[in-house]
Amino acid sequence: MAKSHPTKQTGKKPTHRLYRVTGDGEHSSWTPIGAAWLHQDGNGFSIACDAVPLQGRIVIRRITERAATTGGL
């Protein structure tokens, strides 16, 4: 059985945000498309997508105070 990691966040609020990213570097465009919740054992995620992109890439980033208040990175 896996050990719980006390430094990992768990609970009802999402711990990570999903973005559709197109372009590279300063010319990239980040569009929020969903959220992810860390599993209690710290070994996986539950993911909820509001959209599934056909182009670009999906990036998962930990939600930080800055990201939560500005809606992005």
Short mmCIF file of C-alpha atoms in Angstrom, two decimals:
data_model
loop_
_atom_site.label_atom_id
_atom_site.label_comp_id
_atom_site.label_asym_id
_atom_site.label_seq_id
_atom_site.Cartn_x
_atom_site.Cartn_y
_atom_site.Cartn_z
CA MET A 1 0.00 0.00 0.00
CA ALA A 2 1.32 3.45 -0.93
CA LYS A 3 2.16 5.96 1.78
CA SER A 4 0.42 9.32 1.92
CA HIS A 5 2.64 12.33 1.39
CA PRO A 6 1.79 15.01 3.98
CA THR A 7 3.15 17.80 1.74
CA LYS A 8 0.73 16.93 -1.07
CA GLN A 9 -2.55 18.86 -1.27
CA THR A 10 -5.75 16.84 -1.32
CA GLY A 11 -9.38 17.81 -1.02
CA LYS A 12 -12.27 19.23 -2.97
CA LYS A 13 -10.50 22.23 -4.53
CA PRO A 14 -8.50 21.53 -7.69
CA THR A 15 -4.74 21.46 -7.21
CA HIS A 16 -3.84 21.94 -10.88
CA ARG A 17 -5.24 23.80 -13.89
CA LEU A 18 -5.31 22.43 -17.46
CA TYR A 19 -4.42 24.72 -20.36
CA ARG A 20 -4.48 24.43 -24.14
CA VAL A 21 -1.21 25.96 -25.32
CA THR A 22 -0.46 27.00 -28.88
CA GLY A 23 2.75 28.61 -30.09
CA ASP A 24 6.09 28.84 -28.31
CA GLY A 25 7.84 31.23 -25.94
CA GLU A 26 6.58 34.81 -25.82
CA HIS A 27 4.21 34.07 -28.72
CA SER A 28 2.36 31.27 -26.94
CA SER A 29 -1.34 31.42 -26.09
CA TRP A 30 -2.61 29.74 -22.88
CA THR A 31 -6.33 28.96 -22.66
CA PRO A 32 -7.74 27.37 -19.46
CA ILE A 33 -9.69 24.21 -20.35
CA GLY A 34 -10.14 22.34 -17.08
CA ALA A 35 -8.84 21.32 -13.67
CA ALA A 36 -7.15 18.41 -11.93
CA TRP A 37 -7.22 17.08 -8.38
CA LEU A 38 -4.30 15.19 -6.89
CA HIS A 39 -5.23 11.73 -5.63
CA GLN A 40 -5.01 11.25 -1.90
CA ASP A 41 -2.01 8.92 -2.26
CA GLY A 42 -0.17 11.50 -4.42
CA ASN A 43 0.24 9.06 -7.33
CA GLY A 44 -2.30 10.36 -9.84
CA PHE A 45 -4.95 12.90 -10.78
CA SER A 46 -8.66 13.15 -11.44
CA ILE A 47 -9.21 15.45 -14.41
CA ALA A 48 -12.27 17.47 -15.47
CA CYS A 49 -12.12 19.02 -18.96
CA ASP A 50 -14.40 21.82 -20.11
CA ALA A 51 -12.95 21.46 -23.61
CA VAL A 52 -10.69 19.02 -25.45
CA PRO A 53 -8.38 20.75 -27.93
CA LEU A 54 -7.85 19.39 -31.42
CA GLN A 55 -4.69 21.47 -31.89
CA GLY A 56 -1.91 22.61 -29.60
CA ARG A 57 -0.86 20.79 -26.47
CA ILE A 58 -2.35 20.25 -23.01
CA VAL A 59 -0.29 21.58 -20.12
CA ILE A 60 -1.08 20.86 -16.45
CA ARG A 61 0.22 23.44 -13.96
CA ARG A 62 -0.07 23.56 -10.18
CA ILE A 63 -2.49 26.31 -9.10
CA THR A 64 -0.58 29.09 -7.37
CA GLU A 65 -1.85 32.23 -5.70
CA ARG A 66 -0.86 34.27 -8.76
CA ALA A 67 -2.59 31.88 -11.18
CA ALA A 68 -5.71 31.80 -9.03
CA THR A 69 -6.02 35.61 -8.90
CA THR A 70 -5.09 36.37 -12.52
CA GLY A 71 -6.68 33.37 -14.17
CA GLY A 72 -3.42 32.28 -15.80
CA LEU A 73 0.29 31.98 -15.31
#
